[in-house]
mmCIF file of C-alpha atoms and ligand atoms in Angstrom:
data_model
loop_
_atom_site.group_PDB
_atom_site.id
_atom_site.type_symbol
_atom_site.label_atom_id
_atom_site.label_comp_id
_atom_site.label_asym_id
_atom_site.label_seq_id
_atom_site.Cartn_x
_atom_site.Cartn_y
_atom_site.Cartn_z
ATOM 1 C CA MET A 1258 -36.207 -12.706 -22.343
ATOM 2 C CA ALA A 1259 -34.198 -11.797 -25.594
ATOM 3 C CA GLU A 1260 -34.439 -8.070 -25.036
ATOM 4 C CA ASN A 1261 -31.034 -6.526 -24.525
ATOM 5 C CA LEU A 1262 -30.363 -5.102 -21.130
ATOM 6 C CA ILE A 1263 -26.429 -3.139 -21.618
ATOM 7 C CA LYS A 1264 -27.047 0.077 -23.523
ATOM 8 C CA PRO A 1265 -26.056 2.812 -21.161
ATOM 9 C CA GLU A 1266 -29.284 3.916 -19.921
ATOM 10 C CA ASN A 1267 -29.487 0.060 -17.798
ATOM 11 C CA LEU A 1268 -26.346 0.491 -16.263
ATOM 12 C CA VAL A 1269 -25.319 -0.165 -13.073
ATOM 13 C CA TYR A 1270 -22.190 -0.631 -11.658
ATOM 14 C CA GLU A 1271 -18.993 -0.301 -13.090
ATOM 15 C CA LYS A 1272 -15.812 -0.037 -12.558
ATOM 16 C CA THR A 1273 -15.118 4.078 -10.668
ATOM 17 C CA LYS A 1274 -12.254 6.137 -12.827
ATOM 18 C CA VAL A 1275 -10.647 6.755 -9.560
ATOM 19 C CA LEU A 1276 -9.700 3.405 -10.863
ATOM 20 C CA THR A 1277 -6.415 3.186 -12.813
ATOM 21 C CA ASP A 1278 -7.783 0.603 -15.885
ATOM 22 C CA ARG A 1279 -4.012 -1.168 -15.024
ATOM 23 C CA VAL A 1280 -4.963 -4.705 -14.080
ATOM 24 C CA MET A 1281 -3.855 -5.164 -10.173
ATOM 25 C CA HIS A 1282 -0.798 -7.271 -9.538
ATOM 26 C CA TYR A 1283 -2.102 -8.270 -5.823
ATOM 27 C CA CYS A 1284 -3.199 -12.821 -5.913
ATOM 28 C CA PRO A 1285 -6.602 -13.890 -7.030
ATOM 29 C CA GLY A 1286 -8.924 -13.473 -4.229
ATOM 30 C CA CYS A 1287 -7.241 -10.266 -2.310
ATOM 31 C CA GLY A 1288 -9.167 -8.325 -0.182
ATOM 32 C CA HIS A 1289 -6.885 -4.670 -1.523
ATOM 33 C CA GLY A 1290 -8.548 -5.422 -4.544
ATOM 34 C CA THR A 1291 -11.935 -4.778 -3.037
ATOM 35 C CA ALA A 1292 -10.879 -1.952 -0.590
ATOM 36 C CA HIS A 1293 -9.074 -0.091 -3.577
ATOM 37 C CA ARG A 1294 -11.909 0.134 -5.332
ATOM 38 C CA MET A 1295 -13.813 0.548 -2.069
ATOM 39 C CA LEU A 1296 -11.603 3.851 -0.960
ATOM 40 C CA ALA A 1297 -11.951 5.165 -4.382
ATOM 41 C CA GLU A 1298 -15.485 5.219 -4.902
ATOM 42 C CA ALA A 1299 -15.336 6.500 -1.934
ATOM 43 C CA ILE A 1300 -13.347 8.810 -3.183
ATOM 44 C CA ASP A 1301 -14.451 9.284 -6.743
ATOM 45 C CA GLU A 1302 -18.393 9.426 -4.752
ATOM 46 C CA LEU A 1303 -17.488 12.742 -3.114
ATOM 47 C CA GLY A 1304 -16.748 14.417 -5.963
ATOM 48 C CA LEU A 1305 -12.499 14.642 -4.529
ATOM 49 C CA GLN A 1306 -10.739 12.853 -7.053
ATOM 50 C CA GLY A 1307 -8.936 15.945 -8.162
ATOM 51 C CA GLU A 1308 -8.231 16.978 -4.514
ATOM 52 C CA THR A 1309 -7.095 14.317 -3.260
ATOM 53 C CA ILE A 1310 -3.404 12.472 -1.962
ATOM 54 C CA GLY A 1311 -2.305 9.013 -1.254
ATOM 55 C CA VAL A 1312 0.444 7.966 0.453
ATOM 56 C CA ALA A 1313 1.504 3.879 -0.753
ATOM 57 C CA PRO A 1314 3.606 2.463 2.065
ATOM 58 C CA VAL A 1315 5.869 -1.272 1.443
ATOM 59 C CA GLY A 1316 4.408 -3.926 1.692
ATOM 60 C CA CYS A 1317 1.667 -5.665 -0.887
ATOM 61 C CA SER A 1318 0.279 -3.013 -1.186
ATOM 62 C CA VAL A 1319 3.317 -0.893 -2.331
ATOM 63 C CA LEU A 1320 2.977 0.109 -5.700
ATOM 64 C CA ALA A 1321 -1.345 1.521 -4.939
ATOM 65 C CA TYR A 1322 -0.020 4.413 -6.725
ATOM 66 C CA TYR A 1323 -0.309 2.791 -10.209
ATOM 67 C CA TYR A 1324 -4.104 1.970 -9.541
ATOM 68 C CA PHE A 1325 -5.501 5.314 -7.255
ATOM 69 C CA ASP A 1326 -5.797 7.429 -9.691
ATOM 70 C CA VAL A 1327 -5.480 10.316 -7.951
ATOM 71 C CA ASP A 1328 -1.992 12.442 -7.343
ATOM 72 C CA MET A 1329 0.942 9.993 -4.825
ATOM 73 C CA THR A 1330 3.295 9.310 -2.956
ATOM 74 C CA GLU A 1331 5.367 6.607 -1.534
ATOM 75 C CA ALA A 1332 6.892 6.457 1.966
ATOM 76 C CA ALA A 1333 9.183 4.486 2.867
ATOM 77 C CA HIS A 1334 8.563 0.921 5.537
ATOM 78 C CA GLY A 1335 5.772 3.017 8.033
ATOM 79 C CA ARG A 1336 6.318 6.232 7.337
ATOM 80 C CA ALA A 1337 3.015 7.271 5.706
ATOM 81 C CA PRO A 1338 1.750 8.503 8.144
ATOM 82 C CA ALA A 1339 4.571 10.998 9.394
ATOM 83 C CA VAL A 1340 4.913 11.572 5.046
ATOM 84 C CA ALA A 1341 0.981 12.529 4.601
ATOM 85 C CA THR A 1342 1.771 14.459 7.639
ATOM 86 C CA GLY A 1343 4.189 16.763 5.796
ATOM 87 C CA ILE A 1344 1.004 16.912 2.853
ATOM 88 C CA LYS A 1345 -1.570 18.077 5.150
ATOM 89 C CA ARG A 1346 0.835 21.045 6.678
ATOM 90 C CA VAL A 1347 1.301 22.139 3.263
ATOM 91 C CA PHE A 1348 -1.473 21.540 1.870
ATOM 92 C CA PRO A 1349 -3.829 21.778 4.118
ATOM 93 C CA GLU A 1350 -7.170 21.871 1.993
ATOM 94 C CA LYS A 1351 -6.133 18.770 0.140
ATOM 95 C CA THR A 1352 -7.753 15.509 2.013
ATOM 96 C CA VAL A 1353 -4.535 13.508 2.119
ATOM 97 C CA PHE A 1354 -4.957 9.402 3.055
ATOM 98 C CA THR A 1355 -2.134 6.668 3.764
ATOM 99 C CA TYR A 1356 -2.915 2.537 3.258
ATOM 100 C CA GLN A 1357 -0.641 0.840 5.335
ATOM 101 C CA GLY A 1358 -0.207 -3.128 5.383
ATOM 102 C CA ASP A 1359 0.191 -4.013 9.396
ATOM 103 C CA GLY A 1360 3.347 -5.060 8.392
ATOM 104 C CA ASP A 1361 3.860 -1.958 7.561
ATOM 105 C CA LEU A 1362 1.553 0.340 10.263
ATOM 106 C CA ALA A 1363 1.362 -1.968 13.282
ATOM 107 C CA ALA A 1364 5.175 -2.944 13.046
ATOM 108 C CA ILE A 1365 8.095 -1.523 11.791
ATOM 109 C CA GLY A 1366 6.138 1.865 11.451
ATOM 110 C CA THR A 1367 3.928 1.454 15.451
ATOM 111 C CA ALA A 1368 6.073 5.194 16.353
ATOM 112 C CA GLU A 1369 4.417 6.912 12.735
ATOM 113 C CA THR A 1370 0.767 5.728 13.532
ATOM 114 C CA ILE A 1371 0.543 6.274 17.184
ATOM 115 C CA HIS A 1372 1.547 10.227 17.290
ATOM 116 C CA ALA A 1373 1.039 10.763 14.274
ATOM 117 C CA CYS A 1374 -3.252 9.339 15.706
ATOM 118 C CA ASN A 1375 -1.569 11.760 18.446
ATOM 119 C CA ARG A 1376 -1.373 14.768 17.440
ATOM 120 C CA GLY A 1377 -4.820 13.755 15.770
ATOM 121 C CA GLU A 1378 -2.696 14.744 12.504
ATOM 122 C CA ASN A 1379 -6.337 15.530 9.969
ATOM 123 C CA ILE A 1380 -5.212 13.017 7.818
ATOM 124 C CA LEU A 1381 -7.575 9.265 6.978
ATOM 125 C CA ILE A 1382 -5.351 6.355 7.430
ATOM 126 C CA VAL A 1383 -7.136 3.161 6.066
ATOM 127 C CA PHE A 1384 -5.293 -0.160 8.091
ATOM 128 C CA ILE A 1385 -5.210 -3.447 5.705
ATOM 129 C CA ASN A 1386 -4.604 -6.178 8.503
ATOM 130 C CA ASN A 1387 -4.300 -9.760 6.967
ATOM 131 C CA GLY A 1388 -3.326 -10.991 10.144
ATOM 132 C CA ILE A 1389 0.843 -11.196 8.088
ATOM 133 C CA TYR A 1390 3.511 -9.744 6.001
ATOM 134 C CA GLY A 1391 2.595 -10.779 2.752
ATOM 135 C CA MET A 1392 4.185 -9.353 0.377
ATOM 136 C CA THR A 1393 8.171 -11.050 1.918
ATOM 137 C CA GLY A 1394 7.113 -14.309 1.904
ATOM 138 C CA GLY A 1395 4.231 -14.728 4.818
ATOM 139 C CA GLN A 1396 5.437 -13.521 8.099
ATOM 140 C CA MET A 1397 4.217 -13.556 11.756
ATOM 141 C CA ALA A 1398 3.339 -9.940 11.798
ATOM 142 C CA PRO A 1399 2.382 -7.946 15.543
ATOM 143 C CA THR A 1400 -1.088 -8.962 13.771
ATOM 144 C CA THR A 1401 -0.852 -12.991 14.216
ATOM 145 C CA LEU A 1402 -3.813 -14.249 15.870
ATOM 146 C CA PRO A 1403 -2.664 -16.797 19.194
ATOM 147 C CA GLY A 1404 -2.358 -19.895 17.161
ATOM 148 C CA MET A 1405 -2.118 -18.961 13.510
ATOM 149 C CA LYS A 1406 0.473 -19.962 11.590
ATOM 150 C CA SER A 1407 3.074 -18.510 9.914
ATOM 151 C CA SER A 1408 6.327 -18.852 7.604
ATOM 152 C CA THR A 1409 7.366 -18.010 10.799
ATOM 153 C CA SER A 1410 5.380 -19.892 13.000
ATOM 154 C CA PRO A 1411 5.012 -23.083 11.459
ATOM 155 C CA ARG A 1412 4.000 -24.457 14.908
ATOM 156 C CA GLY A 1413 1.328 -21.648 14.364
ATOM 157 C CA ARG A 1414 2.240 -18.283 17.067
ATOM 158 C CA ASP A 1415 2.819 -19.129 20.254
ATOM 159 C CA VAL A 1416 2.267 -15.500 22.379
ATOM 160 C CA ALA A 1417 4.329 -16.924 25.066
ATOM 161 C CA THR A 1418 7.798 -16.768 23.417
ATOM 162 C CA MET A 1419 5.962 -15.469 20.040
ATOM 163 C CA GLY A 1420 4.254 -12.472 22.415
ATOM 164 C CA ASN A 1421 1.253 -10.889 22.031
ATOM 165 C CA PRO A 1422 -0.603 -9.391 19.081
ATOM 166 C CA LEU A 1423 -1.894 -6.658 19.537
ATOM 167 C CA LYS A 1424 -4.729 -4.540 18.479
ATOM 168 C CA ILE A 1425 -3.420 -1.548 17.448
ATOM 169 C CA THR A 1426 -6.724 0.407 16.010
ATOM 170 C CA GLU A 1427 -8.779 0.158 20.044
ATOM 171 C CA LEU A 1428 -4.683 1.099 21.911
ATOM 172 C CA ILE A 1429 -5.007 4.472 18.878
ATOM 173 C CA ALA A 1430 -8.818 5.322 19.640
ATOM 174 C CA GLN A 1431 -8.203 5.759 23.241
ATOM 175 C CA LEU A 1432 -5.310 8.509 22.203
ATOM 176 C CA PRO A 1433 -6.986 12.310 22.529
ATOM 177 C CA GLY A 1434 -6.181 13.176 18.898
ATOM 178 C CA THR A 1435 -8.235 10.719 16.804
ATOM 179 C CA TYR A 1436 -11.723 11.472 16.383
ATOM 180 C CA PHE A 1437 -13.025 8.233 13.545
ATOM 181 C CA VAL A 1438 -12.195 4.591 14.308
ATOM 182 C CA THR A 1439 -13.858 2.262 12.873
ATOM 183 C CA ARG A 1440 -13.095 -1.824 11.798
ATOM 184 C CA GLN A 1441 -15.067 -2.923 8.436
ATOM 185 C CA SER A 1442 -14.090 -5.695 5.818
ATOM 186 C CA VAL A 1443 -14.784 -6.076 2.065
ATOM 187 C CA HIS A 1444 -15.268 -9.591 1.782
ATOM 188 C CA THR A 1445 -19.565 -9.598 1.374
ATOM 189 C CA PRO A 1446 -21.078 -7.775 -0.976
ATOM 190 C CA GLY A 1447 -22.635 -5.465 2.556
ATOM 191 C CA ASN A 1448 -19.296 -5.154 4.663
ATOM 192 C CA ALA A 1449 -17.772 -4.311 1.150
ATOM 193 C CA ARG A 1450 -20.912 -1.706 0.956
ATOM 194 C CA LYS A 1451 -20.384 -0.653 4.642
ATOM 195 C CA THR A 1452 -16.744 0.054 4.150
ATOM 196 C CA LYS A 1453 -17.758 2.591 1.990
ATOM 197 C CA ARG A 1454 -19.766 4.549 3.825
ATOM 198 C CA ALA A 1455 -17.863 4.561 6.405
ATOM 199 C CA LEU A 1456 -14.957 5.198 4.559
ATOM 200 C CA LYS A 1457 -17.636 8.151 3.612
ATOM 201 C CA LYS A 1458 -17.423 9.456 6.277
ATOM 202 C CA ALA A 1459 -13.869 9.466 7.579
ATOM 203 C CA LEU A 1460 -13.740 11.358 4.268
ATOM 204 C CA GLU A 1461 -15.816 13.835 5.324
ATOM 205 C CA TYR A 1462 -14.791 13.696 8.866
ATOM 206 C CA GLN A 1463 -11.154 15.394 7.583
ATOM 207 C CA LYS A 1464 -12.621 18.585 6.446
ATOM 208 C CA LEU A 1465 -14.416 19.541 10.357
ATOM 209 C CA ASN A 1466 -10.427 19.852 10.718
ATOM 210 C CA LYS A 1467 -11.112 17.773 14.297
ATOM 211 C CA GLY A 1468 -8.278 14.833 14.229
ATOM 212 C CA THR A 1469 -6.444 11.854 13.200
ATOM 213 C CA CYS A 1470 -9.470 8.972 11.458
ATOM 214 C CA PHE A 1471 -8.354 5.354 10.976
ATOM 215 C CA VAL A 1472 -10.193 2.023 8.890
ATOM 216 C CA GLU A 1473 -9.003 -1.011 9.294
ATOM 217 C CA ILE A 1474 -10.219 -3.389 6.625
ATOM 218 C CA VAL A 1475 -9.722 -7.069 7.657
ATOM 219 C CA ALA A 1476 -8.588 -8.731 5.219
ATOM 220 C CA ASN A 1477 -7.592 -12.256 3.422
ATOM 221 C CA CYS A 1478 -4.318 -13.212 2.494
ATOM 222 C CA PRO A 1479 -5.535 -16.427 0.459
ATOM 223 C CA SER A 1480 -1.372 -16.914 -0.696
ATOM 224 C CA GLY A 1481 0.031 -16.261 2.823
ATOM 225 C CA TRP A 1482 -2.357 -17.994 4.705
ATOM 226 C CA LYS A 1483 -2.684 -20.991 2.003
ATOM 227 C CA MET A 1484 -5.941 -20.894 1.170
ATOM 228 C CA THR A 1485 -7.293 -20.654 -2.002
ATOM 229 C CA PRO A 1486 -9.663 -17.100 -1.680
ATOM 230 C CA VAL A 1487 -13.434 -18.715 -0.249
ATOM 231 C CA GLN A 1488 -11.476 -20.646 2.613
ATOM 232 C CA SER A 1489 -9.573 -17.920 3.356
ATOM 233 C CA ASN A 1490 -12.419 -15.147 3.709
ATOM 234 C CA LYS A 1491 -13.978 -18.209 6.280
ATOM 235 C CA TRP A 1492 -11.469 -18.905 8.323
ATOM 236 C CA MET A 1493 -11.546 -14.622 8.253
ATOM 237 C CA GLU A 1494 -14.626 -14.905 9.597
ATOM 238 C CA GLU A 1495 -14.024 -18.067 11.689
ATOM 239 C CA ASN A 1496 -10.572 -16.595 13.770
ATOM 240 C CA MET A 1497 -9.838 -13.060 12.172
ATOM 241 C CA PHE A 1498 -13.072 -11.720 13.066
ATOM 242 C CA PRO A 1499 -13.809 -13.230 17.314
ATOM 243 C CA PHE A 1500 -10.697 -10.999 17.588
ATOM 244 C CA TYR A 1501 -11.359 -8.004 15.615
ATOM 245 C CA PRO A 1502 -14.342 -7.305 15.666
ATOM 246 C CA LEU A 1503 -16.059 -5.559 13.119
ATOM 247 C CA GLY A 1504 -17.508 -2.316 14.214
ATOM 248 C CA ASP A 1505 -17.201 1.343 14.874
ATOM 249 C CA ILE A 1506 -14.808 1.573 17.633
ATOM 250 C CA LYS A 1507 -15.001 6.279 18.553
ATOM 251 C CA VAL A 1508 -17.542 7.968 16.608
ATOM 252 C CA PRO A 1509 -17.228 11.251 16.829
ATOM 253 C CA GLU A 1510 -19.847 13.589 20.011
ATOM 254 C CA MET B 1374 -41.352 -9.657 -10.989
ATOM 255 C CA ALA B 1375 -37.738 -9.317 -9.818
ATOM 256 C CA LYS B 1376 -36.418 -6.479 -12.249
ATOM 257 C CA LYS B 1377 -34.293 -7.945 -15.282
ATOM 258 C CA GLY B 1378 -30.756 -7.387 -15.367
ATOM 259 C CA ASP B 1379 -27.002 -8.551 -17.466
ATOM 260 C CA VAL B 1380 -23.339 -8.250 -16.249
ATOM 261 C CA VAL B 1381 -20.731 -7.961 -18.868
ATOM 262 C CA ILE B 1382 -17.559 -9.486 -17.617
ATOM 263 C CA ASN B 1383 -13.584 -8.697 -19.116
ATOM 264 C CA ILE B 1384 -12.462 -12.389 -18.943
ATOM 265 C CA GLU B 1385 -8.862 -11.217 -20.053
ATOM 266 C CA LYS B 1386 -8.875 -8.950 -16.395
ATOM 267 C CA CYS B 1387 -10.275 -12.308 -14.435
ATOM 268 C CA LYS B 1388 -8.631 -14.414 -11.392
ATOM 269 C CA GLY B 1389 -10.688 -17.579 -11.380
ATOM 270 C CA CYS B 1390 -11.349 -16.473 -7.571
ATOM 271 C CA GLU B 1391 -14.995 -17.719 -7.713
ATOM 272 C CA VAL B 1392 -14.899 -14.581 -4.438
ATOM 273 C CA CYS B 1393 -18.567 -13.499 -6.707
ATOM 274 C CA LEU B 1394 -19.467 -16.699 -7.325
ATOM 275 C CA ALA B 1395 -20.109 -17.188 -3.833
ATOM 276 C CA ALA B 1396 -22.239 -13.148 -3.228
ATOM 277 C CA CYS B 1397 -23.925 -14.652 -7.061
ATOM 278 C CA PRO B 1398 -27.666 -14.916 -4.694
ATOM 279 C CA HIS B 1399 -29.296 -16.230 -8.132
ATOM 280 C CA GLU B 1400 -26.374 -18.509 -8.979
ATOM 281 C CA VAL B 1401 -25.529 -16.884 -12.201
ATOM 282 C CA LEU B 1402 -22.067 -17.030 -12.745
ATOM 283 C CA ALA B 1403 -19.678 -20.670 -13.009
ATOM 284 C CA LEU B 1404 -16.335 -21.056 -14.104
ATOM 285 C CA SER B 1405 -15.009 -21.674 -17.844
ATOM 286 C CA ASN B 1406 -12.680 -24.750 -18.524
ATOM 287 C CA GLU B 1407 -10.914 -22.947 -20.472
ATOM 288 C CA VAL B 1408 -8.572 -19.897 -19.592
ATOM 289 C CA ASN B 1409 -7.554 -16.837 -20.774
ATOM 290 C CA SER B 1410 -4.640 -15.444 -21.642
ATOM 291 C CA LYS B 1411 -2.661 -15.623 -17.702
ATOM 292 C CA GLY B 1412 -3.985 -18.889 -17.835
ATOM 293 C CA TYR B 1413 -6.534 -18.594 -15.641
ATOM 294 C CA HIS B 1414 -11.045 -20.039 -15.014
ATOM 295 C CA TYR B 1415 -12.518 -16.914 -15.608
ATOM 296 C CA THR B 1416 -16.227 -15.817 -14.476
ATOM 297 C CA VAL B 1417 -19.450 -16.503 -16.771
ATOM 298 C CA LYS B 1418 -23.134 -16.460 -17.107
ATOM 299 C CA VAL B 1419 -24.265 -19.865 -17.166
ATOM 300 C CA ASN B 1420 -28.335 -18.562 -17.010
ATOM 301 C CA SER B 1421 -29.933 -15.781 -17.172
ATOM 302 C CA GLY B 1422 -31.457 -15.369 -13.277
ATOM 303 C CA CYS B 1423 -29.638 -12.560 -13.439
ATOM 304 C CA THR B 1424 -31.159 -9.179 -11.352
ATOM 305 C CA GLY B 1425 -28.463 -6.759 -11.194
ATOM 306 C CA CYS B 1426 -28.139 -6.607 -8.211
ATOM 307 C CA ALA B 1427 -24.357 -5.827 -8.933
ATOM 308 C CA ASN B 1428 -22.822 -8.795 -5.346
ATOM 309 C CA CYS B 1429 -20.749 -9.943 -7.450
ATOM 310 C CA ALA B 1430 -18.734 -6.210 -9.204
ATOM 311 C CA VAL B 1431 -18.958 -4.821 -5.493
ATOM 312 C CA VAL B 1432 -16.743 -8.109 -4.241
ATOM 313 C CA CYS B 1433 -14.824 -8.417 -7.264
ATOM 314 C CA PRO B 1434 -11.179 -7.032 -6.414
ATOM 315 C CA ASP B 1435 -10.252 -7.111 -9.984
ATOM 316 C CA ALA B 1436 -13.434 -4.681 -10.891
ATOM 317 C CA VAL B 1437 -14.213 -6.728 -13.216
ATOM 318 C CA ILE B 1438 -17.849 -7.115 -13.290
ATOM 319 C CA THR B 1439 -19.975 -4.084 -15.421
ATOM 320 C CA VAL B 1440 -23.710 -4.658 -14.261
ATOM 321 C CA TYR B 1441 -26.864 -3.346 -16.098
ATOM 322 C CA ARG B 1442 -30.485 -3.702 -15.126
ATOM 323 C CA GLU B 1443 -33.369 -2.712 -16.352
ATOM 324 C CA LYS B 1444 -35.748 0.803 -15.450
HETATM 325 C C1 LIG C 1643 13.605 -1.206 5.378
HETATM 326 C C2 LIG C 1643 12.379 -2.394 5.319
HETATM 327 N N1 LIG C 1643 12.944 -3.123 6.097
HETATM 328 C C3 LIG C 1643 11.819 -4.570 5.658
HETATM 329 C C4 LIG C 1643 11.273 -4.910 4.473
HETATM 330 C C5 LIG C 1643 11.004 -6.305 3.996
HETATM 331 N N2 LIG C 1643 9.328 -5.746 3.805
HETATM 332 C C6 LIG C 1643 8.610 -5.561 2.765
HETATM 333 S S1 LIG C 1643 7.542 -5.984 2.793
HETATM 334 C C7 LIG C 1643 7.209 -6.115 4.415
HETATM 335 C C8 LIG C 1643 5.771 -6.548 5.733
HETATM 336 C C9 LIG C 1643 4.552 -6.361 5.024
HETATM 337 O O1 LIG C 1643 3.846 -6.629 4.961
HETATM 338 P P1 LIG C 1643 1.882 -6.164 5.338
HETATM 339 O O2 LIG C 1643 2.518 -4.561 5.654
HETATM 340 O O3 LIG C 1643 1.440 -6.312 6.930
HETATM 341 O O4 LIG C 1643 1.443 -5.950 3.946
HETATM 342 P P2 LIG C 1643 0.795 -6.351 3.126
HETATM 343 O O5 LIG C 1643 2.274 -6.676 2.576
HETATM 344 O O6 LIG C 1643 0.003 -8.239 3.886
HETATM 345 O O7 LIG C 1643 -0.168 -6.005 2.125
HETATM 346 C C10 LIG C 1643 9.044 -5.932 5.423
HETATM 347 C C11 LIG C 1643 8.816 -6.932 6.147
HETATM 348 C C12 LIG C 1643 11.514 -3.751 3.762
HETATM 349 N N3 LIG C 1643 11.720 -3.048 2.313
HETATM 350 N N4 LIG C 1643 11.729 -2.447 3.997
HETATM 351 S S1 LIG C 1644 0.466 -11.760 -0.798
HETATM 352 FE FE1 LIG C 1644 -1.601 -11.919 0.270
HETATM 353 S S2 LIG C 1644 -2.177 -9.654 0.399
HETATM 354 FE FE2 LIG C 1644 0.378 -10.367 -0.882
HETATM 355 S S3 LIG C 1644 -1.018 -9.034 -3.178
HETATM 356 FE FE3 LIG C 1644 -1.000 -12.077 -2.116
HETATM 357 S S4 LIG C 1644 -2.549 -12.627 -1.265
HETATM 358 FE FE4 LIG C 1644 -2.916 -9.870 -1.380
HETATM 359 S S1 LIG C 1645 -25.687 -8.935 -10.431
HETATM 360 FE FE1 LIG C 1645 -26.857 -10.039 -8.550
HETATM 361 S S2 LIG C 1645 -27.630 -11.209 -9.764
HETATM 362 FE FE2 LIG C 1645 -26.288 -10.693 -11.379
HETATM 363 S S3 LIG C 1645 -25.174 -11.782 -12.126
HETATM 364 FE FE3 LIG C 1645 -23.818 -10.391 -10.498
HETATM 365 S S4 LIG C 1645 -24.608 -11.169 -8.382
HETATM 366 FE FE4 LIG C 1645 -26.080 -12.583 -9.189
HETATM 367 S S1 LIG C 1646 -14.090 -12.330 -8.601
HETATM 368 FE FE1 LIG C 1646 -14.107 -10.993 -9.727
HETATM 369 S S2 LIG C 1646 -11.654 -12.179 -10.606
HETATM 370 FE FE2 LIG C 1646 -12.873 -13.717 -9.340
HETATM 371 S S3 LIG C 1646 -13.312 -14.595 -10.340
HETATM 372 FE FE3 LIG C 1646 -14.909 -13.154 -9.709
HETATM 373 S S4 LIG C 1646 -14.514 -11.976 -12.000
HETATM 374 FE FE4 LIG C 1646 -12.706 -13.811 -11.854
#
């Protein structure tokens, strides 16, 4: 039993080299970190590190360019799909992704999201849906659930006065320009591994030039939701998944 | 018999979120009483039941855990 297993030939899991060694600024237990790692592992396993260009959003993941060890740029709030469109058209041989929260992608950036998807730009859009504006203090987002509390809906979202949550992923799946649309999560080992498989598929499909691939990751925001990370993951399963069911929404024929 | 494994925890990077604890099928992990330089209680190994399944490392948002498994 005293045998030392910690030697290189026994290594089965370590941080991918597509993530830098920087300590991420995210709150403890925040899904952004795991989502970053799954995307970085997908890029790593497909050998795409040298040819990938990412676009970071405005939101908690605004500093994503510090963490992904690939070429990255930063877009104005919500404009990542437009910036990615330009990059992909100038460098069609590169692998291009955006990484965006729900405030970025489904509120201020709705036009860019819908038109990039409708044009069928050959990019990957990674959409982190935590139902809230995390960075600015937990305000209501278009994706906030009916009855869900946020700092601007302290008694819960009342759809009669505050409108309905927007299922933007189902919406863009209707557009002819999208090729692969799926909704995943990263809160358990099994879900995280599935997310990586979906991201790998999406990156492989990009080589086919068939249109936009869109991977939603339903994620927690323990600080904005005012829960511990473990509580927030349970709350997500019980409340977010019934409204935002996991699984593929549009798959290539 | 299940294979034996081991984990190395980068305690300075750990934020004490407990997501890995919930993911370990063998209750190998717990939070320390001590804190790291950022003030977080960090993950420690509390028994030798690790099988090297890597579940903890896969869900750790901060890439804190490295996993080894006997060949
Ligand atoms: C033009 C502009 N409008 C508003 C803001 C303020 N702002 C910063 S982040 C953000 C929303 C972020 O929410 P989300 O995209 O859901 O990401 P999260 O922080 O939850 O990951 C807003 C409204 C801004 N930075 N720029
Ligand atoms: S505010 Fe929410 S989304 Fe932002 S880092 Fe903290 S937990 Fe994550
Ligand atoms: S590798 Fe598996 S068994 Fe070992 S500590 Fe992590 S989750 Fe537990
Ligand atoms: S999941 Fe990672 S950061 Fe959270 S307690 Fe475990 S080792 Fe620490």
